[in-house]
């Protein structure tokens, strides 16, 4: 099984190498990068390229590692016992399978996405060490061991909100998705907005990179945000000349797609004011 990218996803050479290295090593691929650089979409495209199912586990601040294995609903079992329900005699009726269990019992090798692992408690990654390493876990309520029928391709994403434990990092193959350069970004745009006028694209991306590189910016716009911005420019039927006409003298056209907090909007308002000579 080798990943070569897809028509819907532009994979750089180093990212393609990282995906295939993780598959060969049978280790989780830990992918970091700015929000909006395609980390989650990578897992979907790997699954599509390899013709397999993707199981997605979206991690939140309240997520516990145990939930990825299974959860035992003791409260429901107690209630059913009080009502005389015959289901209480089989504890399996009260065990809910987690995403890891689903991936482990799949007949065909699947892609397991553990999305935004850095949102959870710091102990969350440590609590999954053995399960991801050995590809098995024990169910205490039934006494059985659940082992992976086919070792899943595990892709783990992080926005770098907190550091991950060294013991966890040792078990992963790591890749950082760098923000794309102009040519790579043009290729990404072509996937989402095929046939866009070259002059408009060059002018828009030049303005976009100028915004990203502005000193003092609190939140740099991402790949997904520039795609939204270009979609709006196309919907408004704006040309390269329209963008050039207001360059440096006002906020960017439809700037709400790019600037996502008031401090950054105020920054560009001040720059525009200065560009007009303070008038």
PDB file of N, CA, C and O in Angstrom, residues 1 4 25 57 66 70 93-94 96 140 150 157 160 172 183 187 205 222 230 243 253 257 266:
ATOM      1  N   UNK A   1       0.848  -1.186   0.000  1.00  0.00           N
ATOM      2  CA  UNK A   1       0.000   0.000   0.000  1.00  0.00           C
ATOM      3  C   UNK A   1       0.888   1.243   0.000  1.00  0.00           C
ATOM      4  O   UNK A   1       1.658   1.469   0.919  1.00  0.00           O
ATOM      5  N   UNK A   4       0.296   8.084  -3.148  1.00  0.00           N
ATOM      6  CA  UNK A   4       0.926   8.931  -4.157  1.00  0.00           C
ATOM      7  C   UNK A   4       0.187  10.259  -4.316  1.00  0.00           C
ATOM      8  O   UNK A   4       0.410  10.982  -5.278  1.00  0.00           O
ATOM      9  N   UNK A  25       6.771   1.406   8.370  1.00  0.00           N
ATOM     10  CA  UNK A  25       7.198   1.154   9.749  1.00  0.00           C
ATOM     11  C   UNK A  25       6.077   0.633  10.624  1.00  0.00           C
ATOM     12  O   UNK A  25       6.321   0.150  11.730  1.00  0.00           O
ATOM     13  N   UNK A  57     -11.729   9.770  14.864  1.00  0.00           N
ATOM     14  CA  UNK A  57     -11.930  10.033  16.293  1.00  0.00           C
ATOM     15  C   UNK A  57     -11.530  11.481  16.534  1.00  0.00           C
ATOM     16  O   UNK A  57     -10.350  11.810  16.580  1.00  0.00           O
ATOM     17  N   UNK A  66      -9.897   6.131  27.301  1.00  0.00           N
ATOM     18  CA  UNK A  66     -10.737   4.941  27.432  1.00  0.00           C
ATOM     19  C   UNK A  66     -11.900   4.950  26.440  1.00  0.00           C
ATOM     20  O   UNK A  66     -12.338   3.901  25.961  1.00  0.00           O
ATOM     21  N   UNK A  70     -13.450   1.464  24.645  1.00  0.00           N
ATOM     22  CA  UNK A  70     -14.860   1.116  24.864  1.00  0.00           C
ATOM     23  C   UNK A  70     -15.346   1.833  26.112  1.00  0.00           C
ATOM     24  O   UNK A  70     -14.546   2.339  26.911  1.00  0.00           O
ATOM     25  N   UNK A  93     -24.073  -6.383  26.259  1.00  0.00           N
ATOM     26  CA  UNK A  93     -25.140  -5.481  25.835  1.00  0.00           C
ATOM     27  C   UNK A  93     -24.921  -4.048  26.321  1.00  0.00           C
ATOM     28  O   UNK A  93     -25.597  -3.130  25.847  1.00  0.00           O
ATOM     29  N   UNK A  94     -23.991  -3.861  27.243  1.00  0.00           N
ATOM     30  CA  UNK A  94     -23.790  -2.538  27.850  1.00  0.00           C
ATOM     31  C   UNK A  94     -22.377  -1.994  27.577  1.00  0.00           C
ATOM     32  O   UNK A  94     -21.928  -1.082  28.242  1.00  0.00           O
ATOM     33  N   UNK A  96     -20.112  -0.185  24.800  1.00  0.00           N
ATOM     34  CA  UNK A  96     -20.113   0.571  23.549  1.00  0.00           C
ATOM     35  C   UNK A  96     -18.699   0.602  22.985  1.00  0.00           C
ATOM     36  O   UNK A  96     -17.756   1.045  23.665  1.00  0.00           O
ATOM     37  N   UNK A 140     -12.015  -5.545  30.564  1.00  0.00           N
ATOM     38  CA  UNK A 140     -12.073  -6.127  31.908  1.00  0.00           C
ATOM     39  C   UNK A 140     -13.429  -6.731  32.226  1.00  0.00           C
ATOM     40  O   UNK A 140     -13.524  -7.737  32.929  1.00  0.00           O
ATOM     41  N   UNK A 150      -6.346  -6.461  11.276  1.00  0.00           N
ATOM     42  CA  UNK A 150      -5.436  -5.838  10.322  1.00  0.00           C
ATOM     43  C   UNK A 150      -4.932  -4.551  10.972  1.00  0.00           C
ATOM     44  O   UNK A 150      -5.732  -3.748  11.441  1.00  0.00           O
ATOM     45  N   UNK A 157      -3.263  14.017  14.264  1.00  0.00           N
ATOM     46  CA  UNK A 157      -2.996  15.428  13.965  1.00  0.00           C
ATOM     47  C   UNK A 157      -2.873  16.228  15.258  1.00  0.00           C
ATOM     48  O   UNK A 157      -3.463  15.886  16.284  1.00  0.00           O
ATOM     49  N   UNK A 160      -0.382  21.785  17.799  1.00  0.00           N
ATOM     50  CA  UNK A 160       0.732  22.252  18.633  1.00  0.00           C
ATOM     51  C   UNK A 160       0.275  23.128  19.796  1.00  0.00           C
ATOM     52  O   UNK A 160       1.013  24.014  20.237  1.00  0.00           O
ATOM     53  N   UNK A 172       6.000   7.394  17.165  1.00  0.00           N
ATOM     54  CA  UNK A 172       5.393   7.976  15.969  1.00  0.00           C
ATOM     55  C   UNK A 172       6.443   8.309  14.917  1.00  0.00           C
ATOM     56  O   UNK A 172       7.606   8.524  15.235  1.00  0.00           O
ATOM     57  N   UNK A 183       3.983  28.447  -5.670  1.00  0.00           N
ATOM     58  CA  UNK A 183       3.683  27.479  -6.728  1.00  0.00           C
ATOM     59  C   UNK A 183       2.835  26.327  -6.204  1.00  0.00           C
ATOM     60  O   UNK A 183       1.910  25.859  -6.888  1.00  0.00           O
ATOM     61  N   UNK A 187      -1.127  25.273  -7.179  1.00  0.00           N
ATOM     62  CA  UNK A 187      -1.584  23.920  -7.526  1.00  0.00           C
ATOM     63  C   UNK A 187      -2.778  23.520  -6.665  1.00  0.00           C
ATOM     64  O   UNK A 187      -3.729  22.880  -7.148  1.00  0.00           O
ATOM     65  N   UNK A 205      -2.870  36.013  -4.734  1.00  0.00           N
ATOM     66  CA  UNK A 205      -1.926  35.311  -3.862  1.00  0.00           C
ATOM     67  C   UNK A 205      -0.790  36.230  -3.428  1.00  0.00           C
ATOM     68  O   UNK A 205      -0.278  36.085  -2.311  1.00  0.00           O
ATOM     69  N   UNK A 222      -4.856  31.031   6.734  1.00  0.00           N
ATOM     70  CA  UNK A 222      -4.386  29.702   6.361  1.00  0.00           C
ATOM     71  C   UNK A 222      -4.765  29.353   4.932  1.00  0.00           C
ATOM     72  O   UNK A 222      -5.401  30.138   4.218  1.00  0.00           O
ATOM     73  N   UNK A 230     -10.753  33.315  -2.277  1.00  0.00           N
ATOM     74  CA  UNK A 230     -10.787  33.227  -3.738  1.00  0.00           C
ATOM     75  C   UNK A 230     -12.179  32.857  -4.241  1.00  0.00           C
ATOM     76  O   UNK A 230     -12.627  33.356  -5.282  1.00  0.00           O
ATOM     77  N   UNK A 243      -8.463  44.255  -7.660  1.00  0.00           N
ATOM     78  CA  UNK A 243      -7.638  44.057  -6.465  1.00  0.00           C
ATOM     79  C   UNK A 243      -6.497  45.061  -6.423  1.00  0.00           C
ATOM     80  O   UNK A 243      -6.179  45.617  -5.370  1.00  0.00           O
ATOM     81  N   UNK A 253     -10.038  43.408  -0.150  1.00  0.00           N
ATOM     82  CA  UNK A 253     -11.406  43.101  -0.551  1.00  0.00           C
ATOM     83  C   UNK A 253     -11.894  41.862   0.193  1.00  0.00           C
ATOM     84  O   UNK A 253     -11.194  40.860   0.272  1.00  0.00           O
ATOM     85  N   UNK A 257     -12.798  37.054   5.181  1.00  0.00           N
ATOM     86  CA  UNK A 257     -12.396  35.666   4.931  1.00  0.00           C
ATOM     87  C   UNK A 257     -10.967  35.393   5.377  1.00  0.00           C
ATOM     88  O   UNK A 257     -10.590  34.238   5.594  1.00  0.00           O
ATOM     89  N   UNK A 266      -7.841  46.112  12.796  1.00  0.00           N
ATOM     90  CA  UNK A 266      -7.369  47.455  13.181  1.00  0.00           C
ATOM     91  C   UNK A 266      -5.955  47.710  12.674  1.00  0.00           C
ATOM     92  O   UNK A 266      -5.616  48.833  12.282  1.00  0.00           O
TER      93      UNK A 266
END
